[in-house]
mmCIF file of N, CA, C and O in Angstrom:
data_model
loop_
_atom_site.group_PDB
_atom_site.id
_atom_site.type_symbol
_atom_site.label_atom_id
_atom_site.label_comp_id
_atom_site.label_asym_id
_atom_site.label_seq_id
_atom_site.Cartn_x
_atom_site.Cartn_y
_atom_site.Cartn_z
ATOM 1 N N UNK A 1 -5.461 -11.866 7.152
ATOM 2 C CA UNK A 1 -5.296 -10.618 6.443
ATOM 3 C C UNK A 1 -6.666 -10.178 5.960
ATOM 4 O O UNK A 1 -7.395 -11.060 5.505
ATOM 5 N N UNK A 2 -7.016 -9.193 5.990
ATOM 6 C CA UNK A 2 -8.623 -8.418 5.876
ATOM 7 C C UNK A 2 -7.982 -6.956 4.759
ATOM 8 O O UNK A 2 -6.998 -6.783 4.041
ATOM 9 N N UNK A 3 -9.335 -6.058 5.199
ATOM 10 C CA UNK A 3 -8.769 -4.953 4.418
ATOM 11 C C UNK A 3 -9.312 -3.858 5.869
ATOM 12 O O UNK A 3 -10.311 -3.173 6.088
ATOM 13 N N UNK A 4 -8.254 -4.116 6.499
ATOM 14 C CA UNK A 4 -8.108 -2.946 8.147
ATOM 15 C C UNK A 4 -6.692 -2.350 8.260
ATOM 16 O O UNK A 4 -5.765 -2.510 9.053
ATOM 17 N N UNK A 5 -6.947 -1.353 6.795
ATOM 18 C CA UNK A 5 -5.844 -0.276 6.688
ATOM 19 C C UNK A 5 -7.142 1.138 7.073
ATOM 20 O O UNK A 5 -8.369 1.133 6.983
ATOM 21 N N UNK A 6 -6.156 2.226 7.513
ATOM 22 C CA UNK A 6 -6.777 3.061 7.795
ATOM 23 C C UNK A 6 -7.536 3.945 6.611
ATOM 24 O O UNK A 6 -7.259 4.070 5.418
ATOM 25 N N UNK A 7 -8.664 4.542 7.462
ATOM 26 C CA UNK A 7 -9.284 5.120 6.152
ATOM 27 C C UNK A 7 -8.725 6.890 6.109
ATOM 28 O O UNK A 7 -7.983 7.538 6.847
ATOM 29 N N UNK A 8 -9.471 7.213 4.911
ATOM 30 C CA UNK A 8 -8.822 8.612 4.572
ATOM 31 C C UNK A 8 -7.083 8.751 4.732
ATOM 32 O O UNK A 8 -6.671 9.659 5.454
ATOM 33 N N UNK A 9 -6.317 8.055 4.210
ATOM 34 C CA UNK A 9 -4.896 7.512 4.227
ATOM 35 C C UNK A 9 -4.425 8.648 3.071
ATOM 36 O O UNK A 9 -4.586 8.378 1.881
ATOM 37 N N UNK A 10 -3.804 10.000 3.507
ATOM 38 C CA UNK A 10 -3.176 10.783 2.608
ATOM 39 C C UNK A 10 -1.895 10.763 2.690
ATOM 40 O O UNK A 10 -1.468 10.352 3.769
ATOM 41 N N UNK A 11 -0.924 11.148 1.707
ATOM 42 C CA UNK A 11 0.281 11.335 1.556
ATOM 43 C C UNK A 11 0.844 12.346 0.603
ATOM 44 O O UNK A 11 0.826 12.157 -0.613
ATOM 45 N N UNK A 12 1.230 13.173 1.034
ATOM 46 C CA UNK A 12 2.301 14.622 0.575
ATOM 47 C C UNK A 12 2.826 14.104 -0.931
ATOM 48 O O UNK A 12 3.643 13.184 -0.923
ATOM 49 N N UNK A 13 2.419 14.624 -2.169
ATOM 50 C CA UNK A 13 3.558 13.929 -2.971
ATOM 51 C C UNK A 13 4.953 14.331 -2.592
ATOM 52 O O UNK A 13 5.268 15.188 -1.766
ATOM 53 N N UNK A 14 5.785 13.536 -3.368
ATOM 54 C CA UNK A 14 7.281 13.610 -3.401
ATOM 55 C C UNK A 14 7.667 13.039 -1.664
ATOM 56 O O UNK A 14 8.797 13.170 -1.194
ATOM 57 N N UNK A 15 6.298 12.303 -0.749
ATOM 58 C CA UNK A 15 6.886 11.879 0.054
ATOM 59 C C UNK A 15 6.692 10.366 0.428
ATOM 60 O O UNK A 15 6.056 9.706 -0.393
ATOM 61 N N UNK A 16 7.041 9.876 1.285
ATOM 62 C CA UNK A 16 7.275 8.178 1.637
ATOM 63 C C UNK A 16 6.376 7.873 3.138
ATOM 64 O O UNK A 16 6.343 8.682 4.065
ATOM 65 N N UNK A 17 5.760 6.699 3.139
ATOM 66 C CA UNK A 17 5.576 6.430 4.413
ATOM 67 C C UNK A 17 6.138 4.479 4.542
ATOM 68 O O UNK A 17 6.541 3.770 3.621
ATOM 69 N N UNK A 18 5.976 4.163 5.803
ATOM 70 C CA UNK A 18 6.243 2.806 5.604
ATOM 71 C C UNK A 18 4.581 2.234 6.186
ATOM 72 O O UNK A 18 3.694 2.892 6.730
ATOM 73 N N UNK A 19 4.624 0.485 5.742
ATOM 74 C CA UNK A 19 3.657 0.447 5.737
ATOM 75 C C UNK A 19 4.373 -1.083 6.248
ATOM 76 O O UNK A 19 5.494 -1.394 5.845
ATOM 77 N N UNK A 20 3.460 -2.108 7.314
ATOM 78 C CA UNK A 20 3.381 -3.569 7.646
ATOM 79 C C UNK A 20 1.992 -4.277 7.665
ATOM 80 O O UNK A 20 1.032 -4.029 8.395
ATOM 81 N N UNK A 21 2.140 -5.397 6.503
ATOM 82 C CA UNK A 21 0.893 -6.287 6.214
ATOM 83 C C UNK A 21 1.255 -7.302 7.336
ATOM 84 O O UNK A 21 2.387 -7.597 7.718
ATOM 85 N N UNK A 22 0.465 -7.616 7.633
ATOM 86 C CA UNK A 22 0.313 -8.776 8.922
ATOM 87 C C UNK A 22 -1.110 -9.417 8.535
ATOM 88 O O UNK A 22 -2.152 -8.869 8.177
ATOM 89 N N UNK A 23 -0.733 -11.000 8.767
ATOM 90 C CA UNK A 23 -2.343 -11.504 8.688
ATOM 91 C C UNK A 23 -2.667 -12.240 10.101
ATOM 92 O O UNK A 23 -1.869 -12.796 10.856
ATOM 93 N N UNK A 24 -3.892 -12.101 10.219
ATOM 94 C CA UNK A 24 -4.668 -13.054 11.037
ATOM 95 C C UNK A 24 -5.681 -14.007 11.027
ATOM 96 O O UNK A 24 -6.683 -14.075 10.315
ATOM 97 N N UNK A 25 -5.279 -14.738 11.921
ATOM 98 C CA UNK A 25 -6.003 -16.434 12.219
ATOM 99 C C UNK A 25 -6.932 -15.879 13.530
ATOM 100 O O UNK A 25 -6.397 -16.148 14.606
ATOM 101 N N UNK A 26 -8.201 -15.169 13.640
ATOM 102 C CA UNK A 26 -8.725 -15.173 14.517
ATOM 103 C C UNK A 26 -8.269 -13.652 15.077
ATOM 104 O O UNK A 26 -8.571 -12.626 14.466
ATOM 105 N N UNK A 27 -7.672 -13.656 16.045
ATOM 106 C CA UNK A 27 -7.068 -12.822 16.884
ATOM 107 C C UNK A 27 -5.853 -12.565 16.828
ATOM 108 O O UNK A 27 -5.308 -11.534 17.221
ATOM 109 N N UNK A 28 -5.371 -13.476 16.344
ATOM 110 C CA UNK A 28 -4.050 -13.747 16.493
ATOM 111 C C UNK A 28 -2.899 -13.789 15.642
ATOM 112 O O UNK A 28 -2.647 -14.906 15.189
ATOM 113 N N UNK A 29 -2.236 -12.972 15.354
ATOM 114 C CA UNK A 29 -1.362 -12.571 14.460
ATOM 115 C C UNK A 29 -0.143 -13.543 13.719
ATOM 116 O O UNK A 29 0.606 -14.128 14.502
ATOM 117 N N UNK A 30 0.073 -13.730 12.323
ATOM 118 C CA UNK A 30 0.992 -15.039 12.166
ATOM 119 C C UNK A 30 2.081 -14.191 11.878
ATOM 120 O O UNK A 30 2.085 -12.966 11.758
ATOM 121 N N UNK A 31 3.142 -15.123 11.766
ATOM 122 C CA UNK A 31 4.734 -14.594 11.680
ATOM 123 C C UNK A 31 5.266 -14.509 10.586
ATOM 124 O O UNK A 31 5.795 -13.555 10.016
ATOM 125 N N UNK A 32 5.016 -16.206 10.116
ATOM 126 C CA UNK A 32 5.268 -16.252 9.177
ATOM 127 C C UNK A 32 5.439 -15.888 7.643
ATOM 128 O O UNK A 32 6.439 -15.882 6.924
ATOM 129 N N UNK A 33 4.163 -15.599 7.406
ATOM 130 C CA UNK A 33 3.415 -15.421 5.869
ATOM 131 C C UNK A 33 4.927 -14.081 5.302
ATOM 132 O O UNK A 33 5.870 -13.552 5.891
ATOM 133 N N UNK A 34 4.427 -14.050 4.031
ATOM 134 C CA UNK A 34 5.345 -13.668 3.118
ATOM 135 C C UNK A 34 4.138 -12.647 2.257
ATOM 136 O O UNK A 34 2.995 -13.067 2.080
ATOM 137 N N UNK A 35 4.457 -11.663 1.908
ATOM 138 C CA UNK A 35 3.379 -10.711 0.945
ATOM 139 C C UNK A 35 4.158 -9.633 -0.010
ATOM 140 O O UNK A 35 5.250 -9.067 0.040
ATOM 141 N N UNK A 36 3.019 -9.636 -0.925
ATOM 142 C CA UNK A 36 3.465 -8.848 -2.250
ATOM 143 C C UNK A 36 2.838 -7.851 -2.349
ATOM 144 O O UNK A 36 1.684 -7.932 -1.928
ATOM 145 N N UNK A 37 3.278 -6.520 -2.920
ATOM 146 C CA UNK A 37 2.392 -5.438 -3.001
ATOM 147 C C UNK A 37 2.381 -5.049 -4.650
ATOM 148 O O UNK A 37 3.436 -5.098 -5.283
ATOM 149 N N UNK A 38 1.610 -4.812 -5.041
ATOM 150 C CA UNK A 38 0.883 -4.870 -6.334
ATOM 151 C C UNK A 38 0.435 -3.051 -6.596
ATOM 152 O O UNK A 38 0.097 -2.381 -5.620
ATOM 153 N N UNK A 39 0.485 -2.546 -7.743
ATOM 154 C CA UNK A 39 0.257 -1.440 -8.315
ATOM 155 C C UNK A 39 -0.270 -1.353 -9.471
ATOM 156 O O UNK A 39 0.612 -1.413 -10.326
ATOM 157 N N UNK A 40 -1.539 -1.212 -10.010
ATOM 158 C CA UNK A 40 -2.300 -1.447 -10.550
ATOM 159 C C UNK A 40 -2.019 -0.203 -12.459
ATOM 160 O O UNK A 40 -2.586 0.883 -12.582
ATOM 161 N N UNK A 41 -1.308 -0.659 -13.306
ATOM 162 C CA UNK A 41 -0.484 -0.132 -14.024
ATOM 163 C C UNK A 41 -1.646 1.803 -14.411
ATOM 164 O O UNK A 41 -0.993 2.816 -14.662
ATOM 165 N N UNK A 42 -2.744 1.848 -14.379
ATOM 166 C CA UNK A 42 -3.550 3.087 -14.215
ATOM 167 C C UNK A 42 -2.419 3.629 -13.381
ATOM 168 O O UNK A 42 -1.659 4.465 -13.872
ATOM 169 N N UNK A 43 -2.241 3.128 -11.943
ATOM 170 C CA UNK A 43 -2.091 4.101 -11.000
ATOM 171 C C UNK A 43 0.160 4.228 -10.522
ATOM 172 O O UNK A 43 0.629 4.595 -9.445
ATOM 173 N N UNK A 44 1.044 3.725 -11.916
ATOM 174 C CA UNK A 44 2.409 3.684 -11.555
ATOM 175 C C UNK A 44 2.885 4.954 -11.722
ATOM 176 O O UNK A 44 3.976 5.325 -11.291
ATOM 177 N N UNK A 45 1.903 5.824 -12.495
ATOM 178 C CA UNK A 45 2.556 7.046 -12.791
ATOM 179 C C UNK A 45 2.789 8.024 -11.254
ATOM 180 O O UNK A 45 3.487 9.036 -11.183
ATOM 181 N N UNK A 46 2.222 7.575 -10.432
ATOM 182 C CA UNK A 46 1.775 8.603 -8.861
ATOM 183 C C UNK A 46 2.330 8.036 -7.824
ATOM 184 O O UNK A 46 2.890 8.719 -6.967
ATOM 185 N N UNK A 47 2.246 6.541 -7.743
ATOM 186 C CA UNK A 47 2.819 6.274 -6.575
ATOM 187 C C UNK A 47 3.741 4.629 -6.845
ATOM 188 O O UNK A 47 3.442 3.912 -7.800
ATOM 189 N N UNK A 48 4.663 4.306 -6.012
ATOM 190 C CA UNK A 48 5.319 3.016 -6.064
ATOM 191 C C UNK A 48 5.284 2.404 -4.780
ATOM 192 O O UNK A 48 4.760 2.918 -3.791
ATOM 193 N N UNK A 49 5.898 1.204 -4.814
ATOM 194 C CA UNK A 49 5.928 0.822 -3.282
ATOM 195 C C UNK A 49 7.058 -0.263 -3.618
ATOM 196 O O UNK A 49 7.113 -1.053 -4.561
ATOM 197 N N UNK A 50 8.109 -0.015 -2.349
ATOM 198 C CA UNK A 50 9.379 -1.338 -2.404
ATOM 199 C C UNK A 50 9.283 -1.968 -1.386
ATOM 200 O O UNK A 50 8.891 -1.546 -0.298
ATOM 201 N N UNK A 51 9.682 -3.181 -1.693
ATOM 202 C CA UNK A 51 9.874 -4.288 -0.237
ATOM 203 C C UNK A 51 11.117 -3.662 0.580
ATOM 204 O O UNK A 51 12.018 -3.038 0.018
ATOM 205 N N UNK A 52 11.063 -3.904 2.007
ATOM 206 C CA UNK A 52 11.790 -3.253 2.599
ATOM 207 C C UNK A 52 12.978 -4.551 3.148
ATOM 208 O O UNK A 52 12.673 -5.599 3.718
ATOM 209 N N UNK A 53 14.110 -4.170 2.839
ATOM 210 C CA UNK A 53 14.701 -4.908 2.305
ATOM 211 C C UNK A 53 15.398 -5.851 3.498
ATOM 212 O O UNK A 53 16.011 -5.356 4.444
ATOM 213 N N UNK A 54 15.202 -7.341 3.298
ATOM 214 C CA UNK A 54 15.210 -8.227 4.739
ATOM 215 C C UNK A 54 14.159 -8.156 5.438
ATOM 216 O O UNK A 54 14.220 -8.487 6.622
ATOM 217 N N UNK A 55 12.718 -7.624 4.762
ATOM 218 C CA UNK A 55 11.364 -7.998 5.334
ATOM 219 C C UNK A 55 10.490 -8.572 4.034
ATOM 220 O O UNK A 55 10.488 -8.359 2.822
ATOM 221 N N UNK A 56 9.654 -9.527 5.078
ATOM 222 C CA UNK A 56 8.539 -10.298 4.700
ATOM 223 C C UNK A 56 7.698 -9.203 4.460
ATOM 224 O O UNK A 56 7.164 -9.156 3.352
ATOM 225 N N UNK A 57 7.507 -8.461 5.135
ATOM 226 C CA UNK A 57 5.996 -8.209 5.923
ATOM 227 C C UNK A 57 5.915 -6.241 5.375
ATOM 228 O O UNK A 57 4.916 -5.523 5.365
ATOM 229 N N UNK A 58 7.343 -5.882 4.991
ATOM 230 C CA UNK A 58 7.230 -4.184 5.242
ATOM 231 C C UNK A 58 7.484 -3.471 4.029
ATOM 232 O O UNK A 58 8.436 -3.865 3.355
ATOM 233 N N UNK A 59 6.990 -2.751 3.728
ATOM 234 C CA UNK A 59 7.384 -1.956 2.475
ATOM 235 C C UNK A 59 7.309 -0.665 2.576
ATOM 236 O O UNK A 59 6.825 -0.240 3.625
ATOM 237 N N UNK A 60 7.726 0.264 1.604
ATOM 238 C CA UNK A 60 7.533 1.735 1.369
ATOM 239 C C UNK A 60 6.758 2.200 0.402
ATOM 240 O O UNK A 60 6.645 1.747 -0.738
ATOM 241 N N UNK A 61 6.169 3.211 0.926
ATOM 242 C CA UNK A 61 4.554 3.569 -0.517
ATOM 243 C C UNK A 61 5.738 5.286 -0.811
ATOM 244 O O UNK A 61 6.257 5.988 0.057
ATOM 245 N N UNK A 62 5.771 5.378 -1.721
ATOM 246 C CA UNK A 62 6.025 6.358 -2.349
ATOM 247 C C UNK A 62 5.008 7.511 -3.620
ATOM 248 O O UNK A 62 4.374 7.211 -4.631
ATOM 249 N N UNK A 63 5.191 8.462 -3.141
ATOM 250 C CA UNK A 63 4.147 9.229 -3.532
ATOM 251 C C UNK A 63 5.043 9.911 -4.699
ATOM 252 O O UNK A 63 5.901 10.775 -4.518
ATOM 253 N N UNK A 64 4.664 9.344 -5.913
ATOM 254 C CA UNK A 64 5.759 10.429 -7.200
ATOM 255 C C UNK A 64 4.914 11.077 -8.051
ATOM 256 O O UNK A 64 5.632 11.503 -8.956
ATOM 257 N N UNK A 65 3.529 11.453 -8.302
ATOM 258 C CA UNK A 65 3.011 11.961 -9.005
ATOM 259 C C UNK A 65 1.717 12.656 -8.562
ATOM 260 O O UNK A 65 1.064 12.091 -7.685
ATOM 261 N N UNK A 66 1.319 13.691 -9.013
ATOM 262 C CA UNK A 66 -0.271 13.871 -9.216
ATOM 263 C C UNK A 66 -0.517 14.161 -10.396
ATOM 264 O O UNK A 66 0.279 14.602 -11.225
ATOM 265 N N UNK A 67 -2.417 13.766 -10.624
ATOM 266 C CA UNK A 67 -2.447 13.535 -12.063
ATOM 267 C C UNK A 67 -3.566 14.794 -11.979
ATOM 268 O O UNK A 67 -4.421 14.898 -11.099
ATOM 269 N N UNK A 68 -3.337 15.820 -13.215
ATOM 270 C CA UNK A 68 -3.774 16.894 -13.656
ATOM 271 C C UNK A 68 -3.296 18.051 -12.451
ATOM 272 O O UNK A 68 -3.872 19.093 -12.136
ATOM 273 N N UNK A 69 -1.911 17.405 -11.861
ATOM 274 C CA UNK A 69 -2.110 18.934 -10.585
ATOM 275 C C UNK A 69 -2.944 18.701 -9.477
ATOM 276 O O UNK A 69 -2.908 19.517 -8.556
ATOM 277 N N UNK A 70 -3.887 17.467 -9.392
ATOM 278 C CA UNK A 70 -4.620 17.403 -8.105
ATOM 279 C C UNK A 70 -4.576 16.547 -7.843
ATOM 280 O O UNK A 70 -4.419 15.559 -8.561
ATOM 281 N N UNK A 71 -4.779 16.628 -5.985
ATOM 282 C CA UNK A 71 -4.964 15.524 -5.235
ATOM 283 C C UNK A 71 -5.444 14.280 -6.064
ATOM 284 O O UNK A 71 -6.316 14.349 -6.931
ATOM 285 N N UNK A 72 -4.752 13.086 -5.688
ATOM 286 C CA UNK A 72 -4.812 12.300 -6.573
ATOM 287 C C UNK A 72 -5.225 10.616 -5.800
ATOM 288 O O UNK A 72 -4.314 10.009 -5.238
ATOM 289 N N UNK A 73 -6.548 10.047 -5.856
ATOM 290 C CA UNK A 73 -6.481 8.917 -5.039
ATOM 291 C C UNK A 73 -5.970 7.596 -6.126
ATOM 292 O O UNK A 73 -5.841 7.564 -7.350
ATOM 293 N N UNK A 74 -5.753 6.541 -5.031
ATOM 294 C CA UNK A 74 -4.523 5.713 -5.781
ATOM 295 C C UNK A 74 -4.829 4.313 -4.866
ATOM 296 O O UNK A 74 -5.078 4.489 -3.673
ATOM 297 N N UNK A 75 -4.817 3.041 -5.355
ATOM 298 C CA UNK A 75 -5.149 2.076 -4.690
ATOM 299 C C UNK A 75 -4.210 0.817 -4.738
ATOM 300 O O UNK A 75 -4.375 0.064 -5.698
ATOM 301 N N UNK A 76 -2.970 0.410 -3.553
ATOM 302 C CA UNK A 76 -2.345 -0.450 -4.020
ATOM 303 C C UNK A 76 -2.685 -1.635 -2.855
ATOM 304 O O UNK A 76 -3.019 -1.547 -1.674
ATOM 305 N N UNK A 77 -2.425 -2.849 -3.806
ATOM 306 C CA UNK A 77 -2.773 -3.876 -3.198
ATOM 307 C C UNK A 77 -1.747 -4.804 -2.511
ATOM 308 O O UNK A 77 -0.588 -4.836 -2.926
ATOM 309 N N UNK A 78 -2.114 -5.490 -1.566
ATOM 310 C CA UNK A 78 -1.178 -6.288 -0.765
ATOM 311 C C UNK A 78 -1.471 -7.855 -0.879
ATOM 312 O O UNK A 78 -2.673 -8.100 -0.778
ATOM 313 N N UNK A 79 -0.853 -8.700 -1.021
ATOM 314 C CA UNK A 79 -1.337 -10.113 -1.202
ATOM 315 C C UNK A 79 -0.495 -10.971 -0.344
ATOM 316 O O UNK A 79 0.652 -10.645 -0.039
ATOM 317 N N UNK A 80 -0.974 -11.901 -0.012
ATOM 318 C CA UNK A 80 -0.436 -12.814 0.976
ATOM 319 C C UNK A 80 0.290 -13.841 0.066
ATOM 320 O O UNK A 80 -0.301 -14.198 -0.954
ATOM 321 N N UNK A 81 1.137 -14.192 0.257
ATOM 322 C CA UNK A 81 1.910 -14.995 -1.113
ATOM 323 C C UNK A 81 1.443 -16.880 -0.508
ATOM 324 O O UNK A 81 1.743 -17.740 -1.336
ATOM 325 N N UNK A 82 0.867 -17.327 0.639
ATOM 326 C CA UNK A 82 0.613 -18.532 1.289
ATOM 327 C C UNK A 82 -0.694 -18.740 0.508
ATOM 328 O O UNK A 82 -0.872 -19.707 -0.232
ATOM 329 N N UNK A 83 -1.734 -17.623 0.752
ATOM 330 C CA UNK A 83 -3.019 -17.787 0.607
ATOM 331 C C UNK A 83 -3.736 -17.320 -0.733
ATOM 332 O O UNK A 83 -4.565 -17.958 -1.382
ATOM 333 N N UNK A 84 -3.295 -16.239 -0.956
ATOM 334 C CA UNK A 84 -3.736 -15.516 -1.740
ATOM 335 C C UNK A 84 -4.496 -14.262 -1.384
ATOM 336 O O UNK A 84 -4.619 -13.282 -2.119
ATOM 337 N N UNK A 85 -4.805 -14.353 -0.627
ATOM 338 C CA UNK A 85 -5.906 -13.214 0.270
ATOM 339 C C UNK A 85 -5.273 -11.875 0.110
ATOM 340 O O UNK A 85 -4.078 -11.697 0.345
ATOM 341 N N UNK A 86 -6.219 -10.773 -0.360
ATOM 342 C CA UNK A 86 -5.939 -9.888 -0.809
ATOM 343 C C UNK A 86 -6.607 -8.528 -0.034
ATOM 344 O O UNK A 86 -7.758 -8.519 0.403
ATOM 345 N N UNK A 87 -5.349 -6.998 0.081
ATOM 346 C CA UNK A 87 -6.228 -6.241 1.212
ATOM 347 C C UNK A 87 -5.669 -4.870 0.389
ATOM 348 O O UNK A 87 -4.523 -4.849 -0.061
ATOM 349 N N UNK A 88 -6.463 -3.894 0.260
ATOM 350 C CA UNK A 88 -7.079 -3.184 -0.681
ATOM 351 C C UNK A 88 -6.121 -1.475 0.495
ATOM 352 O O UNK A 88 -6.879 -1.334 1.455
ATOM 353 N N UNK A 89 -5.229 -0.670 0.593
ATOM 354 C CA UNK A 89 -4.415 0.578 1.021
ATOM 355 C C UNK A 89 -5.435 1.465 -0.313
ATOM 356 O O UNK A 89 -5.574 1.215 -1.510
ATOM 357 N N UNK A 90 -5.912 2.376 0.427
ATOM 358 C CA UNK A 90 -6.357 3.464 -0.740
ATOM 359 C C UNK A 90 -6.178 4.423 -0.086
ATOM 360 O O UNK A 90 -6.657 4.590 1.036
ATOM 361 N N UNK A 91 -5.122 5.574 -0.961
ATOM 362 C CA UNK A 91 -4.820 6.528 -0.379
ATOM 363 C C UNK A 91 -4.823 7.839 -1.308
ATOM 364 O O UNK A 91 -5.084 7.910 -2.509
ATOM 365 N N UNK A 92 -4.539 8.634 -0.605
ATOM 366 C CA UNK A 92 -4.511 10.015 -1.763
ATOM 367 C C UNK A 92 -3.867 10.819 -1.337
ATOM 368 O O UNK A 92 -3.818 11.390 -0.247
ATOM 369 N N UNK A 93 -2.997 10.917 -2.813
ATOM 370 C CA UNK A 93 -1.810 12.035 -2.515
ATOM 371 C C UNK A 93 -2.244 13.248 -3.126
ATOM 372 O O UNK A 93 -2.758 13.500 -4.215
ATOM 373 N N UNK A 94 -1.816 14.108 -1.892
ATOM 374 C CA UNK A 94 -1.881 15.462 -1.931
ATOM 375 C C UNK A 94 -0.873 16.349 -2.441
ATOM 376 O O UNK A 94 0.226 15.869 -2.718
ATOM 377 N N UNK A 95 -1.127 17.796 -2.633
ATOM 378 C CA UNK A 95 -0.193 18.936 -3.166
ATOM 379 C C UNK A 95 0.951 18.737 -2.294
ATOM 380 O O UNK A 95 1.940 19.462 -2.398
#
């Protein structure tokens, strides 16, 4: 697991995308691992994220706020629950 989420990552408020953490050993993708996504209490007012339910690996980022009326960037984190290893989604929700 690294931090190789895409960059410039926007989202519509009032809308949802889904999202899959996967880690790697090299090249090579594991199955197993188990991960948590984290919201950094600054940033609960704008956006959430739920485990998707009967997955390890998938969740939903939800876009519920902007702060002052504008585009709003927002940074939630993903953690590997085996390792600890941690990978950094920064995104910004738009009008």
């Amino acid at each position: 697991m690294g931090s190789k989420f895409a960059k410039n990552t926007k989202l519509e408020n009032e809308k949802t995308f889904n999202v899959s953490v996967a880690g790697l050993v090299g090249q090579t993708k594991t199955n197993d691992d188990t991960y948590t996504a984290e919201v950094a209490s600054k940033y609960q007012n704008y956006v959430s994220v739920t485990p998707v339910s009967g997955g390890t690996n998938k969740f939903i980022v939800n876009a519920k706020g902007l702060k002052n009326n504008k585009d709003t960037k927002v940074t939630v984190t993903f953690k590997c629950d085996q390792n600890g290893k941690k990978a950094n989604l920064s995104l910004t929700i738009t009008k």
